[in-house]
mmCIF file of C-alpha atoms and ligand atoms in Angstrom:
data_model
loop_
_atom_site.group_PDB
_atom_site.id
_atom_site.type_symbol
_atom_site.label_atom_id
_atom_site.label_comp_id
_atom_site.label_asym_id
_atom_site.label_seq_id
_atom_site.Cartn_x
_atom_site.Cartn_y
_atom_site.Cartn_z
ATOM 1 C CA MET I 24 -0.140 -0.153 -0.060
ATOM 2 C CA ALA I 25 1.288 3.305 -0.652
ATOM 3 C CA ASN I 26 1.502 5.911 2.036
ATOM 4 C CA ILE I 27 1.452 9.460 1.867
ATOM 5 C CA ASN I 28 3.988 11.837 3.139
ATOM 6 C CA LYS I 29 2.163 12.868 5.997
ATOM 7 C CA ASN I 30 3.876 15.962 6.588
ATOM 8 C CA PHE I 31 1.725 17.697 4.223
ATOM 9 C CA LEU I 32 -1.166 17.060 6.634
ATOM 10 C CA ASN I 33 0.415 19.308 8.545
ATOM 11 C CA LEU I 34 0.054 22.252 6.249
ATOM 12 C CA LYS I 35 -2.328 25.180 7.292
ATOM 13 C CA GLU I 36 -4.731 25.598 4.898
ATOM 14 C CA SER I 37 -4.564 29.252 3.532
ATOM 15 C CA TYR I 38 -7.717 30.938 3.106
ATOM 16 C CA LEU I 39 -6.242 34.645 2.621
ATOM 17 C CA PHE I 40 -6.313 35.150 -1.123
ATOM 18 C CA TYR I 41 -9.907 33.043 -1.696
ATOM 19 C CA GLU I 42 -11.218 35.450 1.429
ATOM 20 C CA ILE I 43 -9.984 38.620 -0.257
ATOM 21 C CA ALA I 44 -11.734 37.654 -3.308
ATOM 22 C CA ASN I 45 -14.789 36.547 -1.841
ATOM 23 C CA ARG I 46 -14.918 39.615 0.533
ATOM 24 C CA ILE I 47 -14.397 41.836 -2.952
ATOM 25 C CA SER I 48 -16.895 40.008 -5.040
ATOM 26 C CA GLU I 49 -19.666 40.157 -2.257
ATOM 27 C CA HIS I 50 -18.941 44.142 -1.756
ATOM 28 C CA SER I 51 -19.064 44.532 -5.448
ATOM 29 C CA ARG I 52 -22.465 42.482 -5.396
ATOM 30 C CA SER I 53 -24.153 44.869 -3.198
ATOM 31 C CA ASN I 54 -22.542 48.192 -4.656
ATOM 32 C CA PRO I 55 -22.560 47.901 -8.408
ATOM 33 C CA ASP I 56 -21.762 51.452 -9.760
ATOM 34 C CA VAL I 57 -18.599 51.392 -7.375
ATOM 35 C CA LYS I 58 -15.263 50.009 -8.601
ATOM 36 C CA VAL I 59 -12.806 48.523 -5.882
ATOM 37 C CA ILE I 60 -9.459 49.591 -6.287
ATOM 38 C CA LYS I 61 -7.135 46.654 -4.971
ATOM 39 C CA LEU I 62 -3.844 47.499 -3.392
ATOM 40 C CA GLY I 63 -3.329 44.232 -2.475
ATOM 41 C CA ILE I 64 -1.814 43.186 -5.575
ATOM 42 C CA GLY I 65 1.548 40.968 -5.251
ATOM 43 C CA ASP I 66 2.004 41.119 -8.990
ATOM 44 C CA VAL I 67 3.673 43.461 -11.232
ATOM 45 C CA THR I 68 1.427 45.001 -14.015
ATOM 46 C CA LEU I 69 2.880 46.788 -16.594
ATOM 47 C CA PRO I 70 3.808 45.289 -19.851
ATOM 48 C CA LEU I 71 7.391 44.764 -20.599
ATOM 49 C CA PRO I 72 9.535 47.181 -22.271
ATOM 50 C CA SER I 73 10.117 46.985 -25.890
ATOM 51 C CA VAL I 74 14.144 45.966 -25.220
ATOM 52 C CA ILE I 75 12.813 42.851 -23.683
ATOM 53 C CA ILE I 76 10.129 41.940 -26.524
ATOM 54 C CA THR I 77 12.572 42.619 -29.213
ATOM 55 C CA GLU I 78 14.982 39.890 -27.412
ATOM 56 C CA LEU I 79 12.224 37.762 -26.946
ATOM 57 C CA ASN I 80 11.029 38.085 -30.522
ATOM 58 C CA LYS I 81 14.396 37.413 -32.140
ATOM 59 C CA ALA I 82 14.739 34.176 -29.627
ATOM 60 C CA VAL I 83 11.442 32.821 -31.241
ATOM 61 C CA GLN I 84 12.748 33.232 -34.154
ATOM 62 C CA ASP I 85 15.840 31.415 -33.655
ATOM 63 C CA MET I 86 13.542 28.327 -32.957
ATOM 64 C CA ALA I 87 12.523 28.300 -36.593
ATOM 65 C CA ASP I 88 16.049 27.989 -38.144
ATOM 66 C CA VAL I 89 17.858 25.269 -38.002
ATOM 67 C CA THR I 90 21.072 27.083 -37.594
ATOM 68 C CA THR I 91 19.932 28.763 -34.584
ATOM 69 C CA PHE I 92 17.349 25.990 -33.414
ATOM 70 C CA LYS I 93 18.191 25.089 -29.733
ATOM 71 C CA GLY I 94 16.935 22.174 -27.695
ATOM 72 C CA TYR I 95 17.884 21.290 -24.251
ATOM 73 C CA GLY I 96 20.255 23.971 -22.695
ATOM 74 C CA PRO I 97 22.495 23.632 -19.773
ATOM 75 C CA GLU I 98 20.603 22.444 -16.879
ATOM 76 C CA ILE I 99 21.712 25.296 -14.666
ATOM 77 C CA GLY I 100 21.608 27.967 -17.704
ATOM 78 C CA HIS I 101 22.937 29.403 -20.756
ATOM 79 C CA SER I 102 26.195 30.900 -19.967
ATOM 80 C CA PHE I 103 25.106 34.279 -22.150
ATOM 81 C CA LEU I 104 22.786 34.981 -18.850
ATOM 82 C CA ARG I 105 25.217 33.781 -16.017
ATOM 83 C CA GLU I 106 28.120 35.717 -17.480
ATOM 84 C CA GLU I 107 25.765 38.784 -17.558
ATOM 85 C CA ILE I 108 25.038 38.057 -13.944
ATOM 86 C CA ARG I 109 28.603 37.565 -13.118
ATOM 87 C CA LYS I 110 29.309 40.831 -14.185
ATOM 88 C CA GLU I 111 27.017 42.432 -12.474
ATOM 89 C CA TYR I 112 28.316 41.142 -8.955
ATOM 90 C CA GLN I 113 31.539 42.004 -10.424
ATOM 91 C CA ASN I 114 30.533 45.861 -10.610
ATOM 92 C CA LYS I 115 29.514 45.621 -6.712
ATOM 93 C CA GLY I 116 33.267 43.960 -5.950
ATOM 94 C CA ILE I 117 31.838 40.691 -5.770
ATOM 95 C CA GLN I 118 33.789 37.817 -7.468
ATOM 96 C CA PHE I 119 31.780 34.865 -8.393
ATOM 97 C CA ASP I 120 32.716 32.061 -10.983
ATOM 98 C CA ILE I 121 29.984 31.382 -13.607
ATOM 99 C CA ASP I 122 29.357 27.836 -12.037
ATOM 100 C CA GLU I 123 28.316 29.333 -8.764
ATOM 101 C CA ILE I 124 25.390 30.862 -10.838
ATOM 102 C CA PHE I 125 22.562 28.899 -11.368
ATOM 103 C CA ILE I 126 19.617 29.972 -13.416
ATOM 104 C CA SER I 127 15.719 28.782 -12.873
ATOM 105 C CA ASP I 128 12.141 29.356 -13.815
ATOM 106 C CA GLY I 129 11.716 31.862 -10.914
ATOM 107 C CA ILE I 130 12.962 31.540 -7.537
ATOM 108 C CA ASN I 131 9.420 30.377 -5.713
ATOM 109 C CA SER I 132 10.776 26.611 -6.686
ATOM 110 C CA ASP I 133 14.520 27.072 -5.597
ATOM 111 C CA ILE I 134 13.858 28.264 -2.640
ATOM 112 C CA ALA I 135 11.352 25.348 -2.103
ATOM 113 C CA ASN I 136 13.833 22.928 -3.721
ATOM 114 C CA ILE I 137 16.971 23.752 -1.791
ATOM 115 C CA THR I 138 15.494 22.383 1.443
ATOM 116 C CA ASP I 139 16.382 18.864 -0.575
ATOM 117 C CA LEU I 140 20.076 19.326 0.744
ATOM 118 C CA PHE I 141 19.331 20.023 3.991
ATOM 119 C CA SER I 142 18.934 16.792 6.803
ATOM 120 C CA SER I 143 15.140 17.053 8.046
ATOM 121 C CA ASP I 144 16.753 17.106 11.479
ATOM 122 C CA ASN I 145 17.753 20.714 10.960
ATOM 123 C CA ILE I 146 15.965 23.607 12.801
ATOM 124 C CA VAL I 147 15.037 26.357 10.506
ATOM 125 C CA LEU I 148 14.908 29.861 12.061
ATOM 126 C CA ILE I 149 11.516 32.071 10.220
ATOM 127 C CA PRO I 150 10.632 35.471 10.584
ATOM 128 C CA ASP I 151 6.879 36.062 11.288
ATOM 129 C CA PRO I 152 5.290 37.836 9.553
ATOM 130 C CA VAL I 153 6.657 35.888 6.388
ATOM 131 C CA TYR I 154 6.379 34.867 2.745
ATOM 132 C CA PRO I 155 4.488 31.616 3.001
ATOM 133 C CA VAL I 156 6.907 29.400 0.928
ATOM 134 C CA TYR I 157 9.779 29.494 3.708
ATOM 135 C CA ASN I 158 7.258 28.055 5.852
ATOM 136 C CA ASP I 159 5.155 25.544 4.143
ATOM 137 C CA SER I 160 8.140 23.866 2.226
ATOM 138 C CA ASN I 161 9.866 23.068 5.316
ATOM 139 C CA VAL I 162 6.390 21.865 7.044
ATOM 140 C CA MET I 163 6.533 19.613 3.676
ATOM 141 C CA ASN I 164 9.943 18.115 5.000
ATOM 142 C CA GLY I 165 8.703 17.728 8.396
ATOM 143 C CA ARG I 166 11.239 20.283 9.661
ATOM 144 C CA THR I 167 11.273 21.816 13.166
ATOM 145 C CA ILE I 168 10.489 25.450 12.488
ATOM 146 C CA LYS I 169 11.348 28.553 15.201
ATOM 147 C CA TYR I 170 9.773 31.860 14.681
ATOM 148 C CA MET I 171 11.545 35.087 15.487
ATOM 149 C CA ASP I 172 9.200 37.777 15.955
ATOM 150 C CA SER I 173 9.463 40.792 13.327
ATOM 151 C CA ASN I 174 7.354 43.520 14.882
ATOM 152 C CA GLU I 175 7.403 47.118 15.638
ATOM 153 C CA SER I 176 9.868 46.740 18.631
ATOM 154 C CA ASN I 177 12.407 46.039 15.940
ATOM 155 C CA GLY I 178 11.316 47.848 13.114
ATOM 156 C CA PHE I 179 9.916 44.788 11.389
ATOM 157 C CA LEU I 180 13.641 43.594 11.072
ATOM 158 C CA PRO I 181 14.678 40.745 13.520
ATOM 159 C CA ILE I 182 18.261 40.443 14.619
ATOM 160 C CA PRO I 183 19.754 37.319 16.232
ATOM 161 C CA THR I 184 19.259 36.131 19.555
ATOM 162 C CA ASN I 185 20.972 33.304 21.169
ATOM 163 C CA GLU I 186 18.790 30.511 20.465
ATOM 164 C CA HIS I 187 20.351 28.338 18.016
ATOM 165 C CA ALA I 188 19.033 27.237 14.302
ATOM 166 C CA ASP I 189 20.581 25.562 11.275
ATOM 167 C CA MET I 190 18.955 27.276 8.095
ATOM 168 C CA ILE I 191 17.651 31.062 8.507
ATOM 169 C CA TYR I 192 15.544 32.734 6.249
ATOM 170 C CA LEU I 193 15.609 36.473 5.313
ATOM 171 C CA CYS I 194 13.804 38.343 2.855
ATOM 172 C CA SER I 195 15.418 42.009 2.321
ATOM 173 C CA PRO I 196 13.828 44.071 1.151
ATOM 174 C CA ASN I 197 10.831 42.142 2.727
ATOM 175 C CA ASN I 198 7.693 41.178 1.588
ATOM 176 C CA PRO I 199 5.352 41.536 3.233
ATOM 177 C CA THR I 200 6.590 44.182 5.416
ATOM 178 C CA GLY I 201 8.608 46.404 3.034
ATOM 179 C CA SER I 202 11.571 46.887 5.484
ATOM 180 C CA ALA I 203 15.398 46.546 4.218
ATOM 181 C CA TYR I 204 18.158 45.424 6.347
ATOM 182 C CA THR I 205 21.269 47.748 6.978
ATOM 183 C CA LYS I 206 25.012 46.304 6.377
ATOM 184 C CA GLU I 207 25.369 46.166 10.208
ATOM 185 C CA GLN I 208 22.072 44.200 10.859
ATOM 186 C CA LEU I 209 23.138 41.665 7.745
ATOM 187 C CA ARG I 210 26.638 41.697 9.482
ATOM 188 C CA LYS I 211 25.111 40.039 12.428
ATOM 189 C CA TRP I 212 23.181 37.438 10.713
ATOM 190 C CA VAL I 213 26.592 36.427 8.799
ATOM 191 C CA ASP I 214 28.339 36.606 12.459
ATOM 192 C CA TYR I 215 25.477 34.289 13.878
ATOM 193 C CA ALA I 216 25.592 31.674 10.743
ATOM 194 C CA LEU I 217 29.048 31.402 11.066
ATOM 195 C CA ASP I 218 29.007 30.817 14.862
ATOM 196 C CA ASN I 219 26.414 28.371 14.517
ATOM 197 C CA ASN I 220 27.592 26.606 11.259
ATOM 198 C CA ALA I 221 24.312 27.443 9.941
ATOM 199 C CA VAL I 222 23.018 28.584 6.314
ATOM 200 C CA ILE I 223 21.485 31.678 5.132
ATOM 201 C CA LEU I 224 18.901 31.406 2.644
ATOM 202 C CA CYS I 225 18.476 35.162 1.685
ATOM 203 C CA ASP I 226 15.393 36.094 -0.723
ATOM 204 C CA SER I 227 16.566 39.144 -2.540
ATOM 205 C CA ALA I 228 13.910 39.295 -4.907
ATOM 206 C CA TYR I 229 13.125 43.069 -4.249
ATOM 207 C CA SER I 230 16.778 44.307 -4.178
ATOM 208 C CA SER I 231 16.266 46.434 -7.188
ATOM 209 C CA TYR I 232 13.934 48.376 -5.171
ATOM 210 C CA ILE I 233 16.631 49.463 -2.621
ATOM 211 C CA SER I 234 16.538 53.461 -3.169
ATOM 212 C CA ASP I 235 18.909 54.004 -0.177
ATOM 213 C CA ASP I 236 22.295 53.370 -1.615
ATOM 214 C CA SER I 237 23.729 52.308 2.111
ATOM 215 C CA LEU I 238 21.552 49.288 2.200
ATOM 216 C CA PRO I 239 22.964 46.097 0.963
ATOM 217 C CA HIS I 240 21.480 45.024 -2.121
ATOM 218 C CA SER I 241 23.125 41.857 -1.758
ATOM 219 C CA ILE I 242 23.944 39.479 1.370
ATOM 220 C CA PHE I 243 27.422 38.816 -0.462
ATOM 221 C CA GLU I 244 28.453 42.527 0.168
ATOM 222 C CA ILE I 245 28.911 41.503 3.940
ATOM 223 C CA GLU I 246 32.273 39.821 4.139
ATOM 224 C CA GLY I 247 32.194 35.975 5.215
ATOM 225 C CA ALA I 248 28.688 35.375 3.811
ATOM 226 C CA LYS I 249 30.142 33.392 1.064
ATOM 227 C CA LYS I 250 30.940 30.689 3.817
ATOM 228 C CA CYS I 251 27.378 30.882 4.830
ATOM 229 C CA ALA I 252 24.724 31.946 2.199
ATOM 230 C CA ILE I 253 22.926 31.245 -0.441
ATOM 231 C CA GLU I 254 21.379 34.056 -2.415
ATOM 232 C CA PHE I 255 17.835 33.981 -4.340
ATOM 233 C CA CYS I 256 17.113 37.088 -7.087
ATOM 234 C CA SER I 257 14.572 36.756 -9.383
ATOM 235 C CA PHE I 258 13.488 38.881 -12.823
ATOM 236 C CA SER I 259 10.021 38.802 -11.850
ATOM 237 C CA LYS I 260 9.593 41.714 -9.765
ATOM 238 C CA SER I 261 12.986 43.359 -11.080
ATOM 239 C CA ALA I 262 11.863 43.046 -14.795
ATOM 240 C CA GLY I 263 8.360 42.132 -14.886
ATOM 241 C CA PHE I 264 8.803 38.434 -15.255
ATOM 242 C CA THR I 265 6.054 37.078 -13.011
ATOM 243 C CA GLY I 266 4.611 35.533 -16.020
ATOM 244 C CA LEU I 267 7.822 34.583 -18.200
ATOM 245 C CA ARG I 268 9.487 32.830 -15.258
ATOM 246 C CA CYS I 269 13.161 33.351 -14.763
ATOM 247 C CA GLY I 270 15.376 33.547 -11.665
ATOM 248 C CA TYR I 271 18.671 32.949 -10.430
ATOM 249 C CA THR I 272 20.066 31.415 -7.330
ATOM 250 C CA ILE I 273 23.926 31.811 -6.105
ATOM 251 C CA VAL I 274 25.398 29.331 -4.188
ATOM 252 C CA PRO I 275 28.879 30.038 -3.536
ATOM 253 C CA LYS I 276 31.598 27.213 -3.696
ATOM 254 C CA GLU I 277 33.190 28.430 -0.344
ATOM 255 C CA LEU I 278 29.896 27.259 1.105
ATOM 256 C CA VAL I 279 30.576 23.697 2.758
ATOM 257 C CA ILE I 280 28.438 21.817 5.450
ATOM 258 C CA ASP I 281 29.591 18.439 6.801
ATOM 259 C CA ASN I 282 32.679 18.648 4.488
ATOM 260 C CA VAL I 283 30.599 18.697 1.376
ATOM 261 C CA SER I 284 30.267 21.810 -0.973
ATOM 262 C CA LEU I 285 26.799 22.946 -1.266
ATOM 263 C CA ASN I 286 27.569 24.181 -4.908
ATOM 264 C CA LYS I 287 28.008 20.785 -5.773
ATOM 265 C CA LEU I 288 25.115 19.108 -4.128
ATOM 266 C CA TRP I 289 22.864 21.797 -5.615
ATOM 267 C CA LEU I 290 24.358 21.198 -9.396
ATOM 268 C CA ARG I 291 23.453 17.320 -8.593
ATOM 269 C CA ARG I 292 20.135 18.328 -7.842
ATOM 270 C CA GLN I 293 19.473 20.453 -10.428
ATOM 271 C CA THR I 294 20.916 18.419 -13.108
ATOM 272 C CA THR I 295 18.767 15.224 -11.792
ATOM 273 C CA LYS I 296 15.414 17.127 -11.091
ATOM 274 C CA PHE I 297 15.549 20.387 -13.434
ATOM 275 C CA ASN I 298 15.904 20.366 -17.314
ATOM 276 C CA GLY I 299 16.539 24.104 -17.311
ATOM 277 C CA ALA I 300 14.787 27.511 -18.018
ATOM 278 C CA SER I 301 13.727 28.215 -21.593
ATOM 279 C CA TYR I 302 16.005 29.518 -24.125
ATOM 280 C CA ILE I 303 13.236 32.317 -25.420
ATOM 281 C CA ILE I 304 12.944 33.522 -21.612
ATOM 282 C CA GLN I 305 16.812 33.451 -20.968
ATOM 283 C CA LYS I 306 17.155 35.487 -24.033
ATOM 284 C CA GLY I 307 14.470 37.893 -22.538
ATOM 285 C CA ALA I 308 16.242 38.018 -19.249
ATOM 286 C CA VAL I 309 19.753 38.745 -20.658
ATOM 287 C CA ALA I 310 18.466 41.842 -22.262
ATOM 288 C CA THR I 311 17.829 43.380 -18.812
ATOM 289 C CA PHE I 312 21.565 43.713 -18.441
ATOM 290 C CA THR I 313 21.813 45.723 -21.996
ATOM 291 C CA GLU I 314 22.148 49.800 -21.148
ATOM 292 C CA GLU I 315 18.649 50.370 -22.754
ATOM 293 C CA GLY I 316 17.157 47.191 -20.471
ATOM 294 C CA LYS I 317 18.459 48.388 -17.482
ATOM 295 C CA LYS I 318 17.060 52.128 -18.215
ATOM 296 C CA ALA I 319 13.690 50.186 -18.875
ATOM 297 C CA THR I 320 13.656 48.258 -16.002
ATOM 298 C CA LYS I 321 14.406 50.993 -13.870
ATOM 299 C CA GLU I 322 11.675 53.057 -15.341
ATOM 300 C CA MET I 323 9.124 50.324 -14.416
ATOM 301 C CA ILE I 324 10.515 50.379 -10.941
ATOM 302 C CA ASP I 325 9.938 54.304 -10.742
ATOM 303 C CA TYR I 326 6.644 54.047 -11.597
ATOM 304 C CA TYR I 327 5.609 51.665 -8.854
ATOM 305 C CA MET I 328 7.526 53.296 -6.374
ATOM 306 C CA ARG I 329 6.181 56.831 -7.274
ATOM 307 C CA ASN I 330 2.817 54.687 -6.398
ATOM 308 C CA ALA I 331 4.307 53.842 -3.100
ATOM 309 C CA LYS I 332 5.404 57.423 -2.278
ATOM 310 C CA LEU I 333 1.773 58.481 -2.823
ATOM 311 C CA ILE I 334 0.788 56.094 -0.273
ATOM 312 C CA THR I 335 3.358 56.686 2.435
ATOM 313 C CA ASP I 336 2.963 60.506 2.108
ATOM 314 C CA LEU I 337 -0.590 59.970 2.963
ATOM 315 C CA LEU I 338 0.090 57.727 6.034
ATOM 316 C CA LYS I 339 2.801 60.494 6.930
ATOM 317 C CA GLU I 340 -0.076 63.077 6.986
ATOM 318 C CA LYS I 341 -2.596 60.762 8.816
ATOM 319 C CA ASN I 342 0.141 60.014 11.257
ATOM 320 C CA ILE I 343 -0.184 56.181 10.827
ATOM 321 C CA TYR I 344 2.526 54.119 11.739
ATOM 322 C CA HIS I 345 4.314 52.309 8.697
ATOM 323 C CA VAL I 346 7.563 50.733 7.338
ATOM 324 C CA GLY I 347 8.334 49.580 3.822
ATOM 325 C CA GLY I 348 7.680 52.010 0.482
ATOM 326 C CA VAL I 349 10.694 53.226 0.430
ATOM 327 C CA ASN I 350 13.082 50.234 -0.677
ATOM 328 C CA ALA I 351 10.225 48.007 -1.416
ATOM 329 C CA PRO I 352 7.024 48.238 -3.555
ATOM 330 C CA TYR I 353 5.232 46.955 0.198
ATOM 331 C CA ILE I 354 3.821 49.308 2.829
ATOM 332 C CA TRP I 355 3.476 47.821 5.981
ATOM 333 C CA LEU I 356 0.761 49.753 8.247
ATOM 334 C CA LYS I 357 -0.561 49.666 11.695
ATOM 335 C CA CYS I 358 -4.492 49.436 11.626
ATOM 336 C CA PRO I 359 -5.858 52.730 13.146
ATOM 337 C CA HIS I 360 -7.871 52.724 16.176
ATOM 338 C CA ASN I 361 -6.461 49.040 16.991
ATOM 339 C CA MET I 362 -8.429 47.343 14.699
ATOM 340 C CA ASP I 363 -7.429 44.076 13.742
ATOM 341 C CA SER I 364 -6.607 43.002 10.378
ATOM 342 C CA TRP I 365 -9.936 41.840 9.112
ATOM 343 C CA LYS I 366 -11.597 44.842 10.482
ATOM 344 C CA PHE I 367 -9.764 47.251 8.893
ATOM 345 C CA PHE I 368 -10.047 45.372 5.800
ATOM 346 C CA ASP I 369 -13.716 45.315 5.652
ATOM 347 C CA TYR I 370 -13.513 48.847 6.698
ATOM 348 C CA LEU I 371 -11.815 50.305 3.684
ATOM 349 C CA LEU I 372 -13.343 48.135 1.451
ATOM 350 C CA LYS I 373 -16.821 49.586 2.704
ATOM 351 C CA GLU I 374 -16.004 52.851 3.379
ATOM 352 C CA ALA I 375 -13.580 53.646 0.484
ATOM 353 C CA HIS I 376 -13.969 50.539 -1.757
ATOM 354 C CA VAL I 377 -10.305 49.925 -1.667
ATOM 355 C CA ALA I 378 -8.707 46.184 -0.802
ATOM 356 C CA GLY I 379 -5.329 45.758 0.405
ATOM 357 C CA THR I 380 -4.380 42.136 2.388
ATOM 358 C CA PRO I 381 -4.898 41.886 5.975
ATOM 359 C CA GLY I 382 -1.193 41.429 7.598
ATOM 360 C CA SER I 383 -2.834 38.536 9.709
ATOM 361 C CA GLY I 384 -2.665 36.114 7.185
ATOM 362 C CA PHE I 385 1.178 36.471 7.160
ATOM 363 C CA GLY I 386 1.757 35.260 10.690
ATOM 364 C CA LYS I 387 0.738 36.083 14.448
ATOM 365 C CA ASN I 388 2.869 38.934 14.594
ATOM 366 C CA GLY I 389 0.620 40.513 11.086
ATOM 367 C CA GLU I 390 -2.496 40.931 13.466
ATOM 368 C CA GLY I 391 -3.478 44.550 13.727
ATOM 369 C CA TYR I 392 -1.430 45.229 10.425
ATOM 370 C CA PHE I 393 -2.147 45.764 6.719
ATOM 371 C CA ARG I 394 0.078 45.485 3.536
ATOM 372 C CA LEU I 395 -0.731 47.735 0.804
ATOM 373 C CA THR I 396 1.213 47.400 -2.629
ATOM 374 C CA ALA I 397 2.379 49.503 -5.117
ATOM 375 C CA PHE I 398 1.944 47.451 -8.354
ATOM 376 C CA GLY I 399 -1.288 49.123 -9.432
ATOM 377 C CA ASN I 400 -1.809 51.453 -12.346
ATOM 378 C CA SER I 401 -0.943 54.955 -10.916
ATOM 379 C CA ASP I 402 -4.229 56.677 -11.646
ATOM 380 C CA SER I 403 -6.096 54.134 -9.296
ATOM 381 C CA VAL I 404 -3.574 54.682 -6.863
ATOM 382 C CA LYS I 405 -3.992 58.085 -7.028
ATOM 383 C CA GLU I 406 -7.589 57.883 -6.753
ATOM 384 C CA ALA I 407 -7.325 55.234 -4.087
ATOM 385 C CA VAL I 408 -5.370 57.812 -2.028
ATOM 386 C CA GLU I 409 -8.010 60.370 -2.549
ATOM 387 C CA ARG I 410 -10.692 57.696 -1.227
ATOM 388 C CA LEU I 411 -8.481 57.157 1.703
ATOM 389 C CA ARG I 412 -7.850 60.502 2.487
ATOM 390 C CA LYS I 413 -11.383 60.935 3.539
ATOM 391 C CA VAL I 414 -11.685 57.668 5.592
ATOM 392 C CA LEU I 415 -8.391 57.441 7.850
HETATM 393 C C1 PLP P 1287 7.650 37.775 -5.738
HETATM 394 C C2 PLP P 1287 8.364 37.178 -4.719
HETATM 395 C C3 PLP P 1287 9.443 36.083 -5.317
HETATM 396 C C4 PLP P 1287 9.575 35.786 -6.521
HETATM 397 O O1 PLP P 1287 9.278 34.440 -7.139
HETATM 398 P P1 PLP P 1287 9.842 34.327 -8.795
HETATM 399 O O2 PLP P 1287 9.258 32.542 -8.372
HETATM 400 O O3 PLP P 1287 11.017 34.269 -9.127
HETATM 401 O O4 PLP P 1287 8.553 34.712 -9.499
HETATM 402 C C5 PLP P 1287 10.186 35.414 -4.502
HETATM 403 N N1 PLP P 1287 10.164 35.900 -2.984
HETATM 404 C C6 PLP P 1287 9.207 36.948 -2.960
HETATM 405 C C7 PLP P 1287 9.349 37.191 -1.491
HETATM 406 C C8 PLP P 1287 8.275 37.459 -3.487
HETATM 407 O O5 PLP P 1287 7.461 38.177 -2.891
#
């Protein structure tokens, strides 16, 4: 008789986005004349710039000619793309070989799949509130999870305590809170990981949203990080690739656990269980590193961050505690009048026809907080801010 992996039974059902959609459609049914503005979107909305579309089209054409046709590519990515990524790090003063760079079809899968490399006995440390994949992928493997409080007292940037852990998830700039670690704070995590022989799994999906140049864009800006950290980077939010699917994971050769190189293990894992990201999409991704590509993707990020500023300006005007919105497209605010997250959701929907995301959906420390995102259309965001001004 086959048995299932019983760890799956320990996963909590996530009703968050289902419940949000339900409440919005109910509200729209009873208020057919109003347009609900959604500031809960965790996905990009702008179309891709022409510099990327052109490269994608060219790559499609490559498939039509016997001399340029591509079948399977290298499982860990085409070198034309890995070389550009290597140069990006080099420009920041960080040296990698291209075989420390692994291309994938987005990092959600990498973040979950990396757990294959670690013993199920490892203790995992995860911030609360959190992006759900860190938690759920470890629940599926039956690992013990400890949560670190991310709250107002630490500015939603938890720093290490004396408690031991083997695997630590960090996300900076953070989803859902929009907060971002300084170099000194990340330095504490690197020291902690080195002292504990632990590994840091660092999600840098939003690093291109950092506007404060004193903040680290990569954990590898911290000395010693190559001995204890893996970094996940994605084209999803930085270049609008959520639908195209492309990301990369850096596994340094210096990262050795139990006398085994994690770079070798990840290579073995990927070459067995993954057959590479699409050639066409990798061609689109490499266009983001050209001068024109950098300019076009920066314009998209600037557009979203102007939205973020409209929202944070309003919150300042209303004296509402918030973090984020400066180095990330997320704004994390404290619900006024001690409302709980869902009560505030209902209040905004009813009074302003604006929808966001209840913070309680991201963990216990999210209760009483609320996430707004900057990914909307700028006219809608302006209108939403006007509506919110009247009810906050
Ligand atoms: C959107 C997002 C990702 C991106 O995942 P992809 O699979 O590359 O699209 C990763 N981490 C966080 C925190 C995100 O919000």
